[in-house]
Amino acid sequence: MSARYSFAGDEFLFVELSEEMKLEAFFRSISITDRLRREAVDGVIEICPANASYQVRYDPDRLDGNRLKALLERFDTELAGNRQRTLHTRVIEVPVFYDDPWTRETLMRFRDRHQQPDATDLEYAARINGYDDTAAFIEAHSATPWFVSMVGFVAGLPFMYQMAPRERQIQVPKYLRPRTDTPRQTVGYGGCFSCIYSVRGAGGYQMFGITPMPIYDPAGAQPHIDASMIYFRPGDVVKFTPIDDARYEVLDAQAARGEFVPRVMPYVFDLDGYERDPIGYAARVKEVFA
Amino acid sequence: MSIEVLKPGLHTSIQDLGRVGHYHLGIPPSGAMDQLSLRAANLLVGNPSGAAALECALMGPELRFTEACRVAACGAEMVPKLDGERLPLNEAFIAPKGSVLSFDFVRAGARLYLAFGGGIDVPERLGSRSTYALGGLGGLDGRALRAGDRLALLPCSSRIPLRQLPEQWRPRFDAEHVLRVVPGLYEHRLSPAGRERFYAETWRVASEADRIGYRFKGDQPLEFVPREPPFGAGSDPSNIVDACYPIGSIQIPGGAEPIILHRDAVSGGGYATIATVISADMDLIGQLQPHRKVRFEAVDLPTALEARGAYRKRIAALERHFAPD
């Protein structure tokens, strides 16, 4: 298995495992970075797994970069035979108010930066992915579970990979030019990834809806979020549930009072089981809430 | 003991040396963009060099002291005025009770560091007092200062004499700067001509230059190698499957304008990064005003490490200079 190692300045080592997105590469990234974390190597400052790559920040005054590279190559080789194929994780239900007034108002302000100025982001995504209308598209977006394959961009933003055969995965381009505004907790889409914007700010992903569920908590006001301030972790499995405006109001008020309780179930994700039968596997994931 | 903010300036935020260990969840280091000037200002007032101080971008604040306070200003050339009377930069002074501190327009550089005896007292969040404004974290309520804010100070025990910062630790403001970078990451996505021009071009700092990133303008877009996009990457030739962004890395969305990510960086995304500014040159970026000229120089890793060693020696000498006898 190939990997591309690249030193980034004098403090970072960047490793690309696959040029294209696939869960196999994510599991490889998680295996190597978990191993590095367990070894507690002196001089390693920060370990950042991503979708199909990872990055290590290190202190070159304590750890030689080439030694770190050799170590990571060794881990990769040693793990190749018995790479982690299962992941003890959780399934999280995320309620989504699709086609909500806030993202709609925002997207209207940035039509000049969009591929199709005379349609909403949902209408555009539905059309280019071959769905009859936005209702069918929303149904498709919320029908399959999603796999959190990276956390970042801004604080706590999850990148989510659709659990579906590649030919059925939704794909949309990013905005032609990024927006300068995105409502907090917007559910977005770019490339093959869904995301949830954790804070208000710039963004280039298409906007489909909004969740009342807080996912980043710098004030320490949300009981479901620990001292890291961040709710999601790589490996989490997400199930979107469409909600209407009335339900959104109720849940949003709960969140404002620090009383939002997400539905969460422990779960063991099995990569081989998923790859054998993605459609059947995805359908079974949803049964944890049955 | 507190300081009243009469006018906040353009963008003034509380910063220390930053927080480490949360980038993997998208929380960047933050902290002073010009770390050496922050250290110098703190040492001049007798603080530990990493105490929380104010970082003031391009236009300084106006502050009133409710008690007498030791103050020092280092970094950008923005002359301090105490009750209208000009004072030297890079030299500690006492602001009497009730006095008002303001600043002249910036003459050179971009960021002034303003340290107060004791250091600013805000709660540490994830191990630092630094403001990460995009994430609403740290500093004063996670944001830049506003008129009407009050800053509390930690007790100041120092009685060191009021001293000057020697010339060698002051930033230099040249007409044209060279930033040294280690090429790599997704550099192969640039065409050979694009790569050549990236290093040959004299770039200008764009007006979109802040703590997240510095954007640069050139003559014409750089060319990427056309290709069938890998699954999940997106259709633009400058797109990649979303990956981590090292601090100091340079991306060129659409080939148009290079962006250097700085201390409030977004931690990852879908644009090809092509090189990384060496750690020893990161302070310099914090002092670049819009329209300044910049060139990029490719260096190898041993050269980057050598420059890092020299930078660390400079910091160590600065600490020794102010160490009590």
XYZ file of C-alpha atoms in Angstrom:
615
model
C 0.000 0.000 0.000
C 1.396 3.325 -0.982
C 1.519 6.447 1.150
C 2.848 9.883 0.344
C 4.872 11.570 3.107
C 5.536 15.283 2.939
C 7.183 17.578 5.460
C 5.208 20.778 5.876
C 7.609 23.398 7.183
C 9.695 22.325 10.180
C 6.846 21.248 12.482
C 4.417 19.131 10.461
C 4.539 15.781 8.692
C 1.632 15.266 6.295
C 0.697 11.794 5.047
C -1.696 11.128 2.172
C -2.973 7.538 2.110
C -5.352 7.790 -0.820
C -6.044 10.460 -3.396
C -9.705 9.484 -3.556
C -12.118 9.116 -0.657
C -12.790 5.594 0.586
C -13.513 4.184 4.029
C -10.570 1.791 3.723
C -8.209 4.806 3.739
C -9.999 6.339 6.725
C -9.581 3.102 8.714
C -5.913 2.977 7.788
C -5.489 6.579 8.974
C -7.285 5.833 12.255
C -5.199 2.673 12.871
C -1.875 4.444 12.384
C -2.812 7.556 14.363
C -4.286 5.488 17.232
C -1.084 3.478 17.388
C 1.007 6.667 17.459
C -1.174 8.069 20.244
C -0.785 4.890 22.327
C 3.007 4.902 21.909
C 3.136 8.412 23.443
C 6.275 9.325 21.480
C 8.189 12.205 23.046
C 8.075 15.261 20.764
C 4.729 14.416 19.128
C 2.508 17.432 19.774
C -0.661 16.780 17.859
C -2.143 13.912 15.845
C -4.812 14.855 13.297
C -6.542 12.064 11.353
C -8.515 13.167 8.286
C -10.682 11.563 5.587
C -8.004 9.737 3.632
C -4.850 11.274 5.107
C -3.447 12.457 8.423
C -1.033 14.984 9.852
C 1.331 14.982 12.822
C 2.677 18.117 14.475
C 5.966 17.532 16.235
C 8.733 19.430 17.981
C 11.855 18.963 15.827
C 14.029 19.965 18.787
C 12.908 16.775 20.566
C 12.062 14.438 17.703
C 13.836 14.156 14.364
C 11.384 14.400 11.475
C 12.945 11.522 9.560
C 12.758 9.330 12.666
C 9.067 10.153 12.987
C 8.553 9.292 9.310
C 10.344 5.951 9.733
C 8.197 5.208 12.785
C 4.964 5.911 10.920
C 6.093 3.771 7.972
C 6.823 0.939 10.400
C 3.391 1.270 12.056
C 1.731 1.191 8.638
C 3.601 -1.971 7.626
C 3.020 -3.730 10.937
C -0.670 -2.857 10.907
C -1.177 -3.855 7.260
C -1.790 -7.517 8.129
C -4.199 -6.988 10.992
C -5.512 -3.530 10.450
C -8.385 -2.448 12.591
C -11.588 -3.449 10.732
C -14.102 -2.677 13.459
C -14.683 0.484 15.416
C -16.412 0.807 18.789
C -18.429 3.921 18.244
C -21.942 5.343 18.554
C -24.911 6.121 16.346
C -26.228 9.652 16.818
C -29.563 10.940 15.599
C -29.327 14.484 14.240
C -32.687 16.225 13.673
C -32.656 18.444 10.583
C -35.082 21.168 9.557
C -34.510 20.932 5.779
C -35.235 23.958 3.579
C -35.472 26.185 6.663
C -35.955 29.974 6.479
C -32.470 30.875 7.820
C -30.336 29.009 5.307
C -32.813 30.016 2.586
C -32.425 33.706 3.472
C -28.630 33.296 3.531
C -28.386 31.468 0.210
C -30.527 34.115 -1.470
C -27.934 36.726 -0.451
C -25.163 34.800 -2.241
C -26.858 33.754 -5.502
C -24.164 35.530 -7.527
C -21.620 33.027 -6.209
C -23.688 29.960 -7.117
C -23.724 27.635 -10.127
C -27.477 28.106 -10.599
C -28.621 31.530 -9.367
C -32.306 30.898 -10.178
C -32.609 27.826 -7.924
C -32.043 27.106 -4.226
C -29.113 24.916 -3.163
C -31.537 22.028 -2.546
C -33.207 22.420 -5.953
C -29.800 22.513 -7.636
C -28.474 19.464 -5.732
C -31.668 17.501 -6.442
C -31.484 18.255 -10.154
C -27.808 17.409 -10.725
C -28.132 14.190 -8.700
C -31.133 13.052 -10.756
C -33.930 13.436 -8.207
C -37.426 14.506 -9.303
C -37.822 17.165 -6.637
C -36.377 18.415 -3.360
C -38.645 16.110 -1.327
C -37.115 13.054 -3.011
C -33.642 14.487 -2.506
C -34.250 15.160 1.206
C -35.563 11.609 1.498
C -32.307 10.304 -0.020
C -30.105 12.514 2.182
C -31.843 11.375 5.370
C -32.391 7.713 4.382
C -28.799 6.462 4.683
C -26.544 6.803 7.719
C -23.349 8.843 7.520
C -19.866 8.173 8.790
C -17.868 10.990 10.456
C -14.532 10.712 8.657
C -12.953 13.974 9.840
C -13.561 16.705 12.426
C -12.216 20.151 11.693
C -12.200 23.137 9.352
C -13.679 25.191 12.188
C -14.101 24.004 15.786
C -15.913 20.676 15.853
C -17.293 20.619 12.310
C -17.927 16.986 11.244
C -17.243 15.861 7.668
C -19.638 12.976 6.966
C -19.282 10.276 4.326
C -22.452 8.685 2.984
C -22.952 4.990 3.679
C -24.037 4.032 0.187
C -22.446 2.431 -2.858
C -20.401 4.986 -4.715
C -22.793 5.195 -7.674
C -25.608 6.143 -5.292
C -23.676 8.720 -3.245
C -24.753 12.314 -3.498
C -22.139 14.638 -5.003
C -22.343 18.407 -5.381
C -19.713 21.025 -6.167
C -18.911 23.756 -3.658
C -20.051 27.326 -4.337
C -18.154 29.023 -7.182
C -16.847 31.503 -4.608
C -17.215 30.909 -0.869
C -19.948 32.780 1.035
C -18.932 35.160 3.795
C -21.833 33.960 5.947
C -23.372 30.632 6.965
C -25.837 30.214 9.839
C -24.605 28.254 12.853
C -25.557 24.543 12.704
C -26.248 24.596 8.954
C -26.247 21.161 7.341
C -24.079 21.578 4.253
C -22.731 19.570 1.331
C -19.586 19.703 -0.819
C -17.902 17.039 -2.966
C -19.089 13.732 -1.469
C -19.274 15.056 2.110
C -22.080 16.356 4.243
C -21.122 18.633 7.126
C -22.605 20.601 9.998
C -21.222 24.136 10.409
C -20.457 24.462 14.114
C -20.175 28.255 14.115
C -21.491 31.104 12.023
C -19.010 32.181 9.378
C -17.648 31.753 5.879
C -18.373 28.572 3.937
C -18.409 27.074 0.465
C -20.677 24.049 0.928
C -24.249 23.988 -0.441
C -26.803 24.580 2.324
C -29.650 22.076 2.822
C -31.060 22.799 6.278
C -30.306 23.466 9.920
C -30.139 21.355 13.075
C -31.219 22.551 16.543
C -28.600 20.244 18.069
C -25.599 22.113 19.546
C -22.330 20.484 18.433
C -19.750 22.982 19.759
C -19.961 24.402 23.254
C -17.324 26.997 24.180
C -19.519 28.284 27.035
C -19.828 24.889 28.735
C -23.635 25.175 28.739
C -24.531 21.869 27.033
C -24.616 18.716 29.190
C -24.156 16.386 26.191
C -20.790 17.993 25.313
C -17.714 17.326 27.469
C -14.787 19.572 28.443
C -13.270 19.272 24.941
C -16.191 21.549 23.847
C -16.597 19.348 20.767
C -19.381 16.775 20.328
C -18.310 14.736 17.299
C -15.358 12.361 16.969
C -14.014 10.636 13.851
C -15.813 7.299 13.540
C -19.193 8.505 14.806
C -22.185 7.321 12.790
C -24.916 9.885 12.095
C -28.557 9.421 11.196
C -30.371 12.555 9.963
C -34.063 12.800 10.852
C -36.171 15.404 9.047
C -38.187 17.627 11.391
C -40.703 20.421 10.733
C -40.643 24.008 12.000
C -42.763 23.259 15.084
C -40.418 20.467 16.190
C -37.413 22.686 15.426
C -38.802 25.411 17.728
C -39.246 22.911 20.566
C -35.761 21.413 20.249
C -34.103 24.789 19.719
C -35.718 26.091 22.918
C -34.467 23.014 24.759
C -30.944 23.654 23.460
C -31.121 27.299 24.558
C -31.949 26.107 28.101
C -29.112 23.547 28.063
C -31.647 20.717 28.073
C -31.127 19.183 24.650
C -30.654 15.418 24.913
C -29.475 13.711 21.707
C -30.543 10.165 20.907
C -27.351 8.120 20.984
C -26.716 4.357 20.917
C -23.412 2.512 21.310
C -22.440 0.733 18.110
C -19.708 -1.449 16.640
C -19.027 -0.544 13.022
C -17.721 -3.432 10.927
C -15.897 -2.316 7.769
C -15.968 -5.768 6.111
C -19.676 -6.185 6.801
C -20.316 -2.772 5.325
C -18.203 -3.343 2.216
C -19.869 -6.712 1.508
C -23.345 -5.186 1.465
C -23.465 -1.398 1.920
C -27.206 -1.095 1.287
C -28.223 -3.854 3.690
C -25.675 -2.713 6.285
C -26.890 0.895 6.140
C -30.485 -0.245 6.591
C -29.517 -2.229 9.704
C -27.678 0.744 11.257
C -30.962 2.626 11.469
C -32.552 -0.228 13.410
C -30.568 0.667 16.533
C -33.222 3.293 17.212
C -36.143 0.933 16.511
C -7.472 47.210 39.091
C -8.940 47.503 35.666
C -8.684 49.160 32.291
C -11.658 50.734 30.532
C -11.916 50.382 26.787
C -12.995 53.784 25.417
C -12.407 52.852 21.765
C -11.589 49.323 20.661
C -9.416 50.124 17.612
C -9.784 48.175 14.382
C -9.355 44.663 15.761
C -7.919 44.373 19.249
C -7.926 40.999 20.975
C -6.423 39.348 24.030
C -3.610 36.958 23.068
C -0.886 34.974 24.789
C 1.362 32.320 23.230
C -1.661 30.191 22.260
C -3.169 26.763 22.985
C -1.804 23.456 21.781
C -3.456 20.077 21.365
C -6.948 20.821 20.013
C -6.250 21.299 16.309
C -7.352 17.715 15.568
C -10.903 18.786 16.499
C -10.669 22.048 14.576
C -9.551 24.421 17.354
C -6.448 26.268 16.126
C -3.557 27.451 18.327
C -4.445 31.175 18.239
C -2.035 33.361 20.223
C -0.002 36.382 19.108
C 0.753 36.434 15.372
C 4.104 38.102 16.126
C 5.155 36.032 19.120
C 8.512 37.740 19.624
C 6.915 41.187 19.990
C 4.389 39.814 22.500
C 7.249 38.338 24.530
C 9.227 41.583 24.388
C 6.277 43.716 25.563
C 5.637 41.357 28.479
C 9.280 41.235 29.540
C 9.496 45.053 29.493
C 6.759 45.293 32.157
C 8.219 42.421 34.204
C 5.684 39.760 33.190
C 6.450 36.204 32.180
C 6.920 36.417 28.399
C 3.744 34.423 27.711
C 1.333 36.572 29.776
C -1.912 37.686 28.117
C -1.653 41.076 26.396
C -3.484 42.992 23.684
C -2.841 42.461 20.000
C -3.912 45.610 18.144
C -4.222 45.408 14.354
C -3.533 48.510 12.207
C -5.368 51.000 14.451
C -4.807 51.127 18.196
C -7.422 51.303 20.961
C -8.096 54.098 23.443
C -7.880 52.964 27.068
C -8.339 54.573 30.503
C -6.536 53.260 33.574
C -8.461 53.131 36.858
C -5.175 52.548 38.723
C -1.557 53.326 37.903
C -0.165 50.634 35.625
C 3.084 49.578 33.994
C 2.698 49.497 30.211
C 4.858 48.617 27.216
C 4.086 48.652 23.485
C 6.109 46.636 20.968
C 5.700 45.564 17.358
C 4.126 47.829 14.744
C 5.145 51.508 14.653
C 2.087 53.038 16.263
C 3.274 55.752 18.629
C 1.570 55.658 22.048
C 0.169 58.871 23.536
C -0.569 59.260 27.223
C -3.141 62.028 27.777
C -2.128 63.266 24.329
C 1.610 63.279 24.997
C 3.754 61.082 22.783
C 5.805 58.323 24.370
C 8.420 56.038 22.896
C 7.570 52.584 21.620
C 9.580 49.642 22.924
C 10.034 51.206 26.345
C 8.126 50.558 29.559
C 6.261 53.499 31.144
C 3.882 54.096 34.009
C 0.343 55.141 33.122
C -0.980 57.099 36.131
C -4.419 56.507 37.595
C -7.084 58.100 35.384
C -4.783 58.602 32.413
C -5.889 57.824 28.852
C -3.693 55.911 26.425
C -4.235 56.323 22.692
C -2.174 55.760 19.543
C -1.067 57.560 16.394
C -1.802 56.054 13.017
C 0.324 53.063 12.145
C 3.478 54.052 10.257
C 4.956 50.621 9.654
C 4.050 47.054 10.533
C 0.560 45.775 11.229
C 0.250 44.606 14.837
C 1.114 46.296 18.097
C 1.453 44.290 21.320
C 0.397 46.086 24.444
C 1.393 44.499 27.745
C 0.301 45.547 31.235
C 2.049 44.776 34.519
C 0.590 41.523 35.859
C -0.996 40.542 32.541
C -4.664 40.516 31.573
C -6.859 38.403 33.830
C -9.355 36.401 31.806
C -10.082 32.713 32.426
C -7.852 30.188 30.697
C -9.827 28.160 28.170
C -8.264 24.886 27.005
C -5.006 26.031 28.563
C -4.748 29.542 27.125
C -6.196 33.041 27.421
C -5.927 33.645 23.678
C -8.976 34.773 21.728
C -10.214 32.494 18.927
C -12.885 34.824 17.556
C -14.255 32.494 14.858
C -15.001 29.879 17.522
C -16.100 32.395 20.169
C -13.471 30.979 22.537
C -11.033 32.500 25.039
C -10.080 36.143 25.592
C -12.966 38.363 26.628
C -16.199 36.470 25.790
C -14.425 34.895 22.808
C -14.368 38.112 20.778
C -12.423 41.233 19.884
C -12.678 44.188 22.289
C -15.602 46.632 22.152
C -16.082 50.093 23.599
C -17.265 49.805 27.193
C -15.335 46.598 27.960
C -13.309 46.442 31.156
C -10.093 44.467 31.431
C -8.989 43.152 34.818
C -5.289 42.649 35.499
C -3.533 40.029 37.574
C -1.549 41.336 40.551
C 1.722 42.908 39.482
C 4.651 42.162 41.747
C 7.441 43.288 39.459
C 9.532 46.291 40.443
C 12.009 46.002 37.603
C 13.311 49.338 36.346
C 11.654 50.889 33.286
C 13.813 49.725 30.393
C 14.111 49.903 26.637
C 13.968 47.044 24.186
C 17.333 46.823 22.381
C 17.183 47.323 18.619
C 17.980 43.703 17.736
C 14.614 42.443 19.005
C 12.469 44.988 17.212
C 10.736 43.912 13.994
C 12.171 45.155 10.702
C 9.833 46.752 8.208
C 11.398 46.338 4.776
C 9.838 47.532 1.527
C 9.813 43.962 0.266
C 9.805 40.808 2.359
C 10.935 37.305 1.550
C 9.071 34.431 3.184
C 10.914 31.122 3.227
C 8.788 28.066 2.530
C 9.303 24.310 2.369
C 7.658 23.112 -0.880
C 5.609 19.923 -0.721
C 2.104 18.729 0.259
C 0.075 18.954 -2.987
C 2.672 20.966 -4.915
C 2.522 18.370 -7.719
C -0.977 19.631 -8.512
C 0.550 22.891 -9.843
C 1.812 22.862 -13.441
C 5.603 23.353 -13.808
C 4.915 26.861 -15.132
C 2.569 27.579 -12.222
C 5.177 26.431 -9.741
C 7.881 28.522 -11.363
C 5.727 31.634 -11.349
C 4.704 31.169 -7.710
C 8.350 31.655 -6.729
C 9.207 34.267 -9.356
C 6.207 36.538 -8.739
C 6.266 39.562 -6.435
C 2.966 39.214 -4.532
C 1.040 41.909 -2.726
C -0.797 41.422 0.566
C -4.536 41.654 -0.159
C -6.999 43.498 2.049
C -8.363 40.120 3.249
C -5.489 39.512 5.639
C -6.357 38.538 9.184
C -5.578 36.081 11.971
C -7.073 33.172 10.037
C -5.142 33.739 6.859
C -3.201 36.156 4.715
C -4.292 36.457 1.100
C -1.990 37.659 -1.694
C -2.600 39.175 -5.106
C -0.511 38.540 -8.209
C -0.676 39.255 -11.918
C -2.548 36.251 -13.242
C -3.848 32.912 -11.947
C -1.435 30.009 -11.482
C -2.160 26.933 -13.525
C -2.936 23.537 -12.008
C -2.434 20.247 -13.806
C -5.788 19.253 -15.342
C -7.029 15.849 -14.211
C -10.038 13.596 -13.761
C -11.024 14.507 -10.170
C -10.499 11.707 -7.637
C -13.772 10.593 -6.033
C -14.869 13.045 -3.358
C -12.447 15.830 -4.269
C -14.678 18.232 -6.165
C -14.405 19.421 -9.721
C -11.955 22.336 -9.572
C -8.352 21.342 -10.413
C -7.247 22.964 -7.124
C -9.610 20.689 -5.099
C -8.515 17.656 -3.059
C -10.358 15.242 -0.766
C -10.605 17.409 2.353
C -7.412 17.054 4.399
C -5.553 18.771 7.252
C -4.019 22.201 6.759
C -0.676 22.726 8.543
C -0.245 26.128 10.236
C 1.671 28.254 7.733
C 0.540 26.187 4.748
C -0.237 27.955 1.483
C -3.278 27.138 -0.657
C -4.346 28.745 -3.929
C -8.110 28.247 -4.426
C -8.790 28.200 -8.149
C -5.175 29.231 -8.749
C -6.044 32.888 -8.173
C -4.816 34.130 -4.800
C -2.428 32.286 -2.452
C -3.555 32.174 1.190
C -1.168 31.542 4.100
C -2.993 30.120 7.102
C -1.928 31.710 10.394
C -2.673 31.145 14.076
C -6.500 31.129 13.852
C -6.294 28.773 10.845
C -9.101 26.597 9.596
C -7.742 23.134 10.396
C -8.592 21.445 7.135
C -10.433 21.676 3.866
C -10.576 20.790 0.217
C -7.951 22.979 -1.425
C -4.505 21.796 -2.490
C -1.745 23.193 -0.273
C 1.579 23.659 -2.072
C 4.160 24.748 0.520
C 4.504 25.746 4.181
C 6.097 28.871 5.638
C 8.921 27.914 8.011
C 8.200 28.535 11.696
C 10.951 31.167 11.990
C 9.199 33.417 9.419
C 5.659 33.239 10.842
C 6.117 36.316 13.099
C 6.981 38.400 10.056
C 3.592 37.744 8.438
C 1.824 39.257 11.443
C 3.551 42.569 10.675
C 2.606 42.717 6.981
C 0.225 45.510 6.019
C -2.077 45.213 3.023
C -0.291 46.113 -0.274
C 3.158 45.102 1.050
C 5.320 43.215 -1.434
C 6.261 39.631 -0.686
C 8.225 36.957 -2.498
C 8.375 33.278 -1.609
C 11.701 31.467 -1.444
C 11.853 27.664 -1.507
C 14.173 26.161 1.136
C 14.850 22.576 2.200
C 14.130 21.094 5.617
C 17.707 21.449 6.990
C 17.614 25.174 6.123
C 14.232 25.507 7.867
C 15.642 23.797 10.963
C 18.702 26.038 10.946
C 16.469 29.143 10.815
C 14.371 27.676 13.631
C 17.512 27.251 15.740
C 18.529 30.861 15.106
C 15.020 32.106 16.035
C 15.055 30.123 19.270
C 18.483 31.501 20.171
C 17.142 35.000 19.636
C 14.223 34.315 21.997
C 16.517 32.754 24.595
C 18.822 35.783 24.475
C 15.813 38.096 24.879
C 14.673 36.180 27.974
C 18.206 36.297 29.402
C 18.462 40.028 28.761
C 15.461 40.636 31.019
C 16.161 37.895 33.553
C 16.630 39.232 37.101
C 20.307 39.242 38.132
